[in-house]
Tab-separated table of C-alpha atoms in Angstrom:
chain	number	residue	atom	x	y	z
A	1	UNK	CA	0.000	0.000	0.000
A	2	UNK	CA	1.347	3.452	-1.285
A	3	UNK	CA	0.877	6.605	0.686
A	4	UNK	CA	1.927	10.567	0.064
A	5	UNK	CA	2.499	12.744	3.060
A	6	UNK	CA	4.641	15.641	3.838
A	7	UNK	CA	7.651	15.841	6.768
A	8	UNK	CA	7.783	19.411	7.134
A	9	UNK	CA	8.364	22.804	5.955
A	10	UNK	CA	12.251	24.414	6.086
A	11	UNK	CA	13.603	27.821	4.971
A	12	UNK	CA	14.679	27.668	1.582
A	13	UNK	CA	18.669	27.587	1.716
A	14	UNK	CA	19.100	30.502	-0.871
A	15	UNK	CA	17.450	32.760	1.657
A	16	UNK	CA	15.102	34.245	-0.735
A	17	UNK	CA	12.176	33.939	0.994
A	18	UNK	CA	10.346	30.460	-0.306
A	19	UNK	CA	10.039	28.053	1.914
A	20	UNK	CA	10.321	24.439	1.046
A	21	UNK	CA	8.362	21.431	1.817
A	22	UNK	CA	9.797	17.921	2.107
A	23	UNK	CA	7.693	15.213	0.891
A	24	UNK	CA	7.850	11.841	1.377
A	25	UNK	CA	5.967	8.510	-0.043
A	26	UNK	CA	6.010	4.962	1.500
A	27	UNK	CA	6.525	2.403	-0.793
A	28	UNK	CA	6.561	-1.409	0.316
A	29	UNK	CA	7.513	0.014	4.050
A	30	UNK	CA	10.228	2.601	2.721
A	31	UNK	CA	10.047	6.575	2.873
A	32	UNK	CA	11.607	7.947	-0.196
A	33	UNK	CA	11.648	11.251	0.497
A	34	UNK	CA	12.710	14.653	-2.045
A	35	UNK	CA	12.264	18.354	-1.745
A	36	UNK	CA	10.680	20.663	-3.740
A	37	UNK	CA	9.929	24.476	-3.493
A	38	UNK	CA	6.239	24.997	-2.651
A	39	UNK	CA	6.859	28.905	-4.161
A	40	UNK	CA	5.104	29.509	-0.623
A	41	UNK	CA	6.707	33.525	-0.372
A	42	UNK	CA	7.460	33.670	3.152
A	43	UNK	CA	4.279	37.009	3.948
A	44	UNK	CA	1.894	34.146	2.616
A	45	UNK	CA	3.241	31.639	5.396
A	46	UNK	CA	3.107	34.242	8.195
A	47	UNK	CA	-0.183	33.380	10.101
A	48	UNK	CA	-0.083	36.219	12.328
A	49	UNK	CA	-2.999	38.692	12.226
A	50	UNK	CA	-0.988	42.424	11.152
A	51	UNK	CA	-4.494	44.448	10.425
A	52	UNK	CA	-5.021	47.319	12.267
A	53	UNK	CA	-7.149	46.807	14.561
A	54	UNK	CA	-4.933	43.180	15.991
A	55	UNK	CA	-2.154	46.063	16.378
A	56	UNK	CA	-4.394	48.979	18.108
A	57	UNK	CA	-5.041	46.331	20.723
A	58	UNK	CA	-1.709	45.027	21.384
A	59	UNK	CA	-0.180	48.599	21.760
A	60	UNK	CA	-3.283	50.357	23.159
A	61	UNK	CA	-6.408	50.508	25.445
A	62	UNK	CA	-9.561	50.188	23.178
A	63	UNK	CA	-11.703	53.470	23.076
A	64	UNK	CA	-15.177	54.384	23.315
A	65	UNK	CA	-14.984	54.950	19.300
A	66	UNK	CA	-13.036	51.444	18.965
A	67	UNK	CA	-15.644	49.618	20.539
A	68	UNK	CA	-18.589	50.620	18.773
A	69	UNK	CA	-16.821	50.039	15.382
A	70	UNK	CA	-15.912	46.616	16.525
A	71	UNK	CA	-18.501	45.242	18.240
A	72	UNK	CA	-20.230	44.080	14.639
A	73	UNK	CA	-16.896	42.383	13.847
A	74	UNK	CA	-17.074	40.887	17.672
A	75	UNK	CA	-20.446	39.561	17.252
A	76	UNK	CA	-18.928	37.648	14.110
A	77	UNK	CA	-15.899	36.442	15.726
A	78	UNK	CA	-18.290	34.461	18.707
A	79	UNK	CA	-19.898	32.976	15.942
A	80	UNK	CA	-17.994	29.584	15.638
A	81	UNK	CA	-20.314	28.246	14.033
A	82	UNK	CA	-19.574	29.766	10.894
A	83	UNK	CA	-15.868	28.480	10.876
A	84	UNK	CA	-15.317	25.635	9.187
A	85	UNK	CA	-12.972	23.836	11.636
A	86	UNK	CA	-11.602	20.834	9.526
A	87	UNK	CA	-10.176	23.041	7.280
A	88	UNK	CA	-8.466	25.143	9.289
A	89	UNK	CA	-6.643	22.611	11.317
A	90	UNK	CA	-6.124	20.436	8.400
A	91	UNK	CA	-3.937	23.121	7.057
A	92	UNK	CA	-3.094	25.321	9.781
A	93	UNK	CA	-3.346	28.191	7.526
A	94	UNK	CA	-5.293	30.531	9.168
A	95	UNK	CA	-5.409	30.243	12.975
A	96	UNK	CA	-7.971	31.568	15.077
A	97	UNK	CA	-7.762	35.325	15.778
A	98	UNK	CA	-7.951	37.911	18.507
A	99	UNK	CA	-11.082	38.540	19.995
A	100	UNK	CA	-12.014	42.019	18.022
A	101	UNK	CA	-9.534	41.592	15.155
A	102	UNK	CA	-10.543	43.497	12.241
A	103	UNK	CA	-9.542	40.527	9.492
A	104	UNK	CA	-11.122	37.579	8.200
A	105	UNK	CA	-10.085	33.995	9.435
A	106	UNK	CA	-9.388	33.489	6.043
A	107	UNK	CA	-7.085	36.130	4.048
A	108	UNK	CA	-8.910	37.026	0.926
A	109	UNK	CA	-6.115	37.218	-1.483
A	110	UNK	CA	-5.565	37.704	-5.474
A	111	UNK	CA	-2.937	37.161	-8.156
A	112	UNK	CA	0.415	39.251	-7.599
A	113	UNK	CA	0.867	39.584	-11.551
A	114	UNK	CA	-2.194	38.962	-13.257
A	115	UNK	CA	-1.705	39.713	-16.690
A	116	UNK	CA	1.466	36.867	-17.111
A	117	UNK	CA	-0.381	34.143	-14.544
A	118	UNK	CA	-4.203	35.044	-16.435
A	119	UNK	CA	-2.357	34.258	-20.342
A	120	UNK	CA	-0.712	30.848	-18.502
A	121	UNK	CA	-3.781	29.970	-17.368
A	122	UNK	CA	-6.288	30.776	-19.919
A	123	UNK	CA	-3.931	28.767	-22.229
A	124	UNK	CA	-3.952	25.562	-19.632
A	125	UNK	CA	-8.009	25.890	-19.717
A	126	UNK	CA	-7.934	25.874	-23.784
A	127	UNK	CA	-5.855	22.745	-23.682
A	128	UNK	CA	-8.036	21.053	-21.635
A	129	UNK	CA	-10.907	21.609	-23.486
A	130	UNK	CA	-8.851	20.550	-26.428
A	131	UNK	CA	-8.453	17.118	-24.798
A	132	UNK	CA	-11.869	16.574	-24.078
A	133	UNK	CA	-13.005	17.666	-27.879
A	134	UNK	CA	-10.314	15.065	-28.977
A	135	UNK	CA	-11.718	11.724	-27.162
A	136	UNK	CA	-14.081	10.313	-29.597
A	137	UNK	CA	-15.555	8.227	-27.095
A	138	UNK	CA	-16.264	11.684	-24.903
A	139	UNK	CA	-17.998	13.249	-28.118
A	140	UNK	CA	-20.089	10.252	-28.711
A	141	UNK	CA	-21.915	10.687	-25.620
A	142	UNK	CA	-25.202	12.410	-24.987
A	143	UNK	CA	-24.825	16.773	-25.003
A	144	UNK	CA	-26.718	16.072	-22.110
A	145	UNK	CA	-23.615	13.760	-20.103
A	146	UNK	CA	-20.792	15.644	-21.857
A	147	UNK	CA	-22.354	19.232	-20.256
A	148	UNK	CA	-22.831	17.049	-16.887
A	149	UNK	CA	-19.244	16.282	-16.794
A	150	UNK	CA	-17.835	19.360	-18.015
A	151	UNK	CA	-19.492	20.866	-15.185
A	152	UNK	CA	-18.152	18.666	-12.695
A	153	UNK	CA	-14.779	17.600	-14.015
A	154	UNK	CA	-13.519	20.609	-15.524
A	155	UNK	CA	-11.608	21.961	-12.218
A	156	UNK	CA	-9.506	18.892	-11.575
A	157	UNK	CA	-8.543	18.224	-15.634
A	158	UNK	CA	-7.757	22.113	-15.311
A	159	UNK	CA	-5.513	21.639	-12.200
A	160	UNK	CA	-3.975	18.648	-13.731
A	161	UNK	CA	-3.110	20.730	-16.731
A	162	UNK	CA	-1.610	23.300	-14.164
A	163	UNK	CA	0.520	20.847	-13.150
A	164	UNK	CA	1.482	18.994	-16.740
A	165	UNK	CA	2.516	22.816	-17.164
A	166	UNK	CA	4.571	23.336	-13.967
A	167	UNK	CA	2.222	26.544	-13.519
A	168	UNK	CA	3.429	28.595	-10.858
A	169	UNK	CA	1.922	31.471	-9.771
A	170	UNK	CA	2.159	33.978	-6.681
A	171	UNK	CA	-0.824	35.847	-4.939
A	172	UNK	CA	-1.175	39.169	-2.442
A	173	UNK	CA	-3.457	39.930	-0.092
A	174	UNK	CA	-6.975	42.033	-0.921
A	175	UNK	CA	-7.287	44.980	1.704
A	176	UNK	CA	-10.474	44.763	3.494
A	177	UNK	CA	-12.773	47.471	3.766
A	178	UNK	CA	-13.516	48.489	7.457
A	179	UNK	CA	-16.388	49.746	9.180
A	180	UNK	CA	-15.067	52.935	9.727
A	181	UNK	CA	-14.414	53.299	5.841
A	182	UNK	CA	-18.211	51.964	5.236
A	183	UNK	CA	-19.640	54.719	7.622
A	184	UNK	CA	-17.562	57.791	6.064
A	185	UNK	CA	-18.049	56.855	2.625
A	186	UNK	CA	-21.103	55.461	2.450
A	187	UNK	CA	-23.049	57.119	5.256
A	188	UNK	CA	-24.027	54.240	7.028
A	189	UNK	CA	-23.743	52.109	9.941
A	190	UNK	CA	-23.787	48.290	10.173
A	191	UNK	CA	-25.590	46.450	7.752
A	192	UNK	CA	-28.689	44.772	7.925
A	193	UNK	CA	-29.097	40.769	8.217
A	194	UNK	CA	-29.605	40.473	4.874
A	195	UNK	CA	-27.768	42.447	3.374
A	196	UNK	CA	-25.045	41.044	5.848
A	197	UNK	CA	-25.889	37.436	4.462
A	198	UNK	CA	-25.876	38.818	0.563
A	199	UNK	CA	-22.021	39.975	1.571
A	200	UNK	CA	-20.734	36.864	3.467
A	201	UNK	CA	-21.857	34.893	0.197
A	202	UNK	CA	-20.137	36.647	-2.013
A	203	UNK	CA	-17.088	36.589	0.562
A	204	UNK	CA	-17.449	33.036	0.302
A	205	UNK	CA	-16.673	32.566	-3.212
A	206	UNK	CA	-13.711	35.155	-3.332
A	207	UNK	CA	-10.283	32.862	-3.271
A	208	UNK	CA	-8.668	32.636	-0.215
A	209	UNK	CA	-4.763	31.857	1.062
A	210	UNK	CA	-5.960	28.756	2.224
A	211	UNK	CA	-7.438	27.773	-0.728
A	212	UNK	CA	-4.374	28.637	-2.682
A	213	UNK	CA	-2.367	26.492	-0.487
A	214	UNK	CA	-4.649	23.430	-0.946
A	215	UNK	CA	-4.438	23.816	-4.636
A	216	UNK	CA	-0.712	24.159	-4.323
A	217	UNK	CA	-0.106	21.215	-1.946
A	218	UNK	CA	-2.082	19.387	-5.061
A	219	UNK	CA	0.479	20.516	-7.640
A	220	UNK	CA	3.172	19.801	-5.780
A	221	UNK	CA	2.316	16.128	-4.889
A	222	UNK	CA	1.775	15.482	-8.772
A	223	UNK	CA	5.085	17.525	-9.311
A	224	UNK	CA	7.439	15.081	-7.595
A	225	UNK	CA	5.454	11.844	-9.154
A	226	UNK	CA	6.913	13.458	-12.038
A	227	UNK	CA	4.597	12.058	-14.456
A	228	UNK	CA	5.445	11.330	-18.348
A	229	UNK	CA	2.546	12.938	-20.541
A	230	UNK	CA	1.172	9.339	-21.052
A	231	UNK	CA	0.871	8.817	-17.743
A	232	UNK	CA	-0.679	12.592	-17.941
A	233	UNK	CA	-3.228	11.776	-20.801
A	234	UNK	CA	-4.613	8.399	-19.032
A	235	UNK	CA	-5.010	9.989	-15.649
A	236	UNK	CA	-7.061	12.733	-17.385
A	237	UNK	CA	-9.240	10.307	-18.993
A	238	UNK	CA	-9.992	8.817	-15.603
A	239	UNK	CA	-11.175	11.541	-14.169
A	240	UNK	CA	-12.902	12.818	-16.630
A	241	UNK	CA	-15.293	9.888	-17.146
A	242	UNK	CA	-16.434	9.849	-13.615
A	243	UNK	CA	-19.516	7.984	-13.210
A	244	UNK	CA	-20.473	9.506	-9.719
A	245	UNK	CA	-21.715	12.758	-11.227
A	246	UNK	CA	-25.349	13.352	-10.921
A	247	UNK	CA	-27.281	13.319	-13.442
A	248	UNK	CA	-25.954	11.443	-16.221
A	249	UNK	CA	-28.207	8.839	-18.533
A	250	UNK	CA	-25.189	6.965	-19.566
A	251	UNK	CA	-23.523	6.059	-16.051
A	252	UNK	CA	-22.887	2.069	-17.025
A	253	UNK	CA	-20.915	2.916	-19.960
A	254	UNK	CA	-18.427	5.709	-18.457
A	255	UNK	CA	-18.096	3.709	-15.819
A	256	UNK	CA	-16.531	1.452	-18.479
A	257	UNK	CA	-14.570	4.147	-19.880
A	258	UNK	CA	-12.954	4.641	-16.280
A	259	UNK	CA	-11.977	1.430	-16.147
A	260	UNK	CA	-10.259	1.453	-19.147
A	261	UNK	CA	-8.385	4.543	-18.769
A	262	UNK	CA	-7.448	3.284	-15.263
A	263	UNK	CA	-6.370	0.306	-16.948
A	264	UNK	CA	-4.143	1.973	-19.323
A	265	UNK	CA	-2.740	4.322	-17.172
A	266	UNK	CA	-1.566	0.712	-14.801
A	267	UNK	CA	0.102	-0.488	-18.035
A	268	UNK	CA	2.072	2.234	-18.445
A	269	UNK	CA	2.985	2.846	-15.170
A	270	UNK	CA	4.323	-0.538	-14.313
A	271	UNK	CA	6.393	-0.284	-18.480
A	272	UNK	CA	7.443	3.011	-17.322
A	273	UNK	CA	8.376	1.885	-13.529
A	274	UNK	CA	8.330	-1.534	-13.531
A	275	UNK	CA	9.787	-1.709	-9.892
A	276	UNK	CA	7.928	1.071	-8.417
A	277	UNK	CA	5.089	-1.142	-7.479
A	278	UNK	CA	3.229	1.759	-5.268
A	279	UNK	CA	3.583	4.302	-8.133
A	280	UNK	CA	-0.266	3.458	-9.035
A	281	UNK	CA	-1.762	4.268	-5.760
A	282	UNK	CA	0.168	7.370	-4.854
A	283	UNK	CA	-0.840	8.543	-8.244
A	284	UNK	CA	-4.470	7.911	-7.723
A	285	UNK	CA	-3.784	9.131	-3.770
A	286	UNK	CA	-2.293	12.333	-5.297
A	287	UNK	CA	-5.354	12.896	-7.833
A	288	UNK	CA	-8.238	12.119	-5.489
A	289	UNK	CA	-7.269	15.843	-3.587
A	290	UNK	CA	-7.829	17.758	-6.792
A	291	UNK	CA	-11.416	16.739	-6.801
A	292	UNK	CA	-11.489	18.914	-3.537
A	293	UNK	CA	-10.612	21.911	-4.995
A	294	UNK	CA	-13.059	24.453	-5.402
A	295	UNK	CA	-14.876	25.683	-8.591
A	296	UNK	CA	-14.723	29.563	-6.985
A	297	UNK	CA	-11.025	29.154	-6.095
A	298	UNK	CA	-10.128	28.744	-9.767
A	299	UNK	CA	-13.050	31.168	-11.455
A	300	UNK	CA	-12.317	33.712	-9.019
A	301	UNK	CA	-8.464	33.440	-8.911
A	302	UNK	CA	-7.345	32.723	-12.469
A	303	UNK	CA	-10.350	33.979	-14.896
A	304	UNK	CA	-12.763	36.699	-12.993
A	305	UNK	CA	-9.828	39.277	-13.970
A	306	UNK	CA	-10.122	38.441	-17.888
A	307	UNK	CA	-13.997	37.223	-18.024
A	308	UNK	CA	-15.534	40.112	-15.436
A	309	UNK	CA	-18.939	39.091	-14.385
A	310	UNK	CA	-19.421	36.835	-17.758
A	311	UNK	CA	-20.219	33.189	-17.141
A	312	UNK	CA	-17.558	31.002	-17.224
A	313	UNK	CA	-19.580	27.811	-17.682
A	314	UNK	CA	-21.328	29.540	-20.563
A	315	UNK	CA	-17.940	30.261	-22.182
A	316	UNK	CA	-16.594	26.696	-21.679
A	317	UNK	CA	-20.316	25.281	-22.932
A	318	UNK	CA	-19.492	27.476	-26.058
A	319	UNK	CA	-15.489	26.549	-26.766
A	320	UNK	CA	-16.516	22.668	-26.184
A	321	UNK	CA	-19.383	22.567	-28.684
A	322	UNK	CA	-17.591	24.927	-31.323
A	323	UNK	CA	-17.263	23.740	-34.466
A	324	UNK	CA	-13.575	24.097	-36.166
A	325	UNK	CA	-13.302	25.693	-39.642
C-alpha cells in the first residue's frame, strides 16, 4: 500500500524567501523522500494577524470609538459556528484570531501579476478543453452527459493541466474594507441581516490563502510523481469519465470508460516503472485531492480578472461545442 504525506516545511537555503516542503511517499515500508519548493513567499506563510485593529489592541487601550466600530466584527468572531474547523486545522493556515480583530479567518487574497499568470492559465483551460473535444468516445456521448461532466470535471482536468505545465503562480493579499471606511463613505452604519448574508456569500466565493495552499499542496504532490505525458493523458481520462456525477443517462458505460483509462494508465505505469510497485496508488492518492478543490477558487483566482462578471460555464459550454473551420 502506497501513501503521500509531507515531513515538514524548512527555509529555503538561498534565503530568498520560499520556503520548502519535504515530501515523502512509503513504498513497500520505505520513505523515499525529495524536496521541492512549494513557491510559498514567506508574507503568505506568516499566520499572524498584522491588520489594524490586531495592532491597536496590542499597543493600546480600546476606546469608546473602537468599541462601537468593533462590536459588529465581535459579534462575528463568537460565531464559531460559521468556521469551518476541519479546514483550518487540516492546514493550519489561518489560525484563530484575537477577539475584536478586524480581518477575516481566512485572508482574501488575489494574483500578484495577473496579466502573465491570467495568459498561462487561460492557455492551460484551452488545452483542456482541447483534450476533451479530442476523445471520440467523450464526443459520442449524450450533449446532455458531456455538459454534466464538463461541469463537474472541468476543475480537476484544469488543475492537472496546471501541473502537466509546472504553472506557478504567486498571490497578495486584498485589503479589506472596514467599518469605519463603510460609515464615512457610504453614510451608514452596520448592515442589515440580509444584506449582511448577501455579503458573506459573495465573501465566500472570493479565493482565499488557504485555498491557494490546498491547490498548491495538489500541484506539488503530482510535481514530484513526475509524471510522463502518457501517464498525464490516461489519468485525465480517468477523471474525466467519472460515473459519480449526478445526473448522467449513460452512467454504465463511463463507468466502463474509467476502467479502461485506469487500466491503461496501470500499463504504463508498471512499463514506465516496472519496480515502483506503489507508483499506481500514490498517483491515484495524489489525484483524489484535486477533486477537492473548489470551482470559486479557480473562477475567481485565475479567470474573474479576464472574463468580469461573464459566465464562465457559458464560455466553456461554447469553446466545447464549437465547431472548427
Amino acid at each position: 500500500m502506497a501513501c503521500s504525506s509531507f515531513d515538514g516545511v524548512k527555509p529555503s537555503a538561498a534565503g530568498n524567501g520560499i520556503f520548502v516542503m519535504r515530501n515523502y511517499c512509503l513504498i513497500d515500508g520505505k520513505k523515499r523522500a525529495g524536496e521541492f519548493s512549494m513557491m510559498f513567499p514567506l508574507e503568505e506563510m506568516k499566520s499572524t494577524c498584522h491588520c489594524s485593529g490586531y495592532r491597536e489592541q496590542q499597543h493600546q487601550p480600546h476606546t469608546i470609538l473602537y468599541n462601537i466600530l468593533s462590536r459588529a466584527d465581535s459579534n462575528y468572531s463568537n460565531n464559531d459556528s460559521l468556521i469551518n474547523n476541519n479546514q483550518v486545522n487540516q492546514y493550519n493556515y489561518n489560525k484563530m484570531m484575537p477577539h475584536n480583530c478586524h480581518c477575516k479567518r481566512q485572508r482574501v487574497v488575489c494574483l500578484k501579476n495577473p496579466e502573465g499568470t491570467c495568459q498561462m492559465t487561460s492557455d492551460v483551460l484551452v488545452k483542456t478543453i482541447c483534450f476533451m473535444k479530442s476523445l471520440p468516445s467523450f464526443s459520442q456521448l449524450p450533449v446532455e452527459d458531456q455538459l454534466s461532466l464538463l461541469r463537474y470535471c472541468w476543475v480537476p482536468l484544469f488543475s492537472l493541466g496546471l501541473a502537466q505545465e509546472r504553472t506557478v503562480f504567486e498571490v497578495k493579499d486584498v485589503p479589506q474594507a472596514s467599518i469605519l471606511r463603510r460609515i464615512l463613505l457610504n453614510g451608514q452604519g452596520p448592515q442589515s441581516e440580509e444584506e449582511q448574508e448577501v455579503e458573506d456569500e459573495g465573501k465566500r466565493l472570493l479565493p482565499t490563502l488557504a485555498g491557494v495552499h490546498k491547490l498548491r499542496s495538489c500541484l506539488n504532490r503530482l510535481w514530484t510523481l513526475d509524471l510522463s505525458p502518457k501517464e498525464y493523458a490516461y489519468l485525465k481520462g480517468a477523471m474525466l469519465f467519472n460515473p459519480d456525477v449526478p445526473g448522467l443517462s449513460t452512467t454504465v458505460f463511463i463507468n466502463s470508460l474509467q476502467q479502461q483509462a485506469q487500466r491503461a494508465l496501470q500499463e504504463v505505469v508498471l512499463t514506465l516503472h516496472p519496480g515502483d510497485l506503489g507508483r499506481f496508488s500514490c498517483i491515484l492518492l495524489s489525484t483524489s485531492d484535486l477533486q477537492t478543490v473548489s470551482q470559486s477558487l479557480i473562477t475567481e483566482l485565475f479567470f474573474r480578472p479576464v472574463i468580469g462578471q461573464a459566465d464562465l460555464f457559458d464560455l466553456l459550454r461554447k469553446m466545447l461545442f464549437i465547431r472548427q473551420e
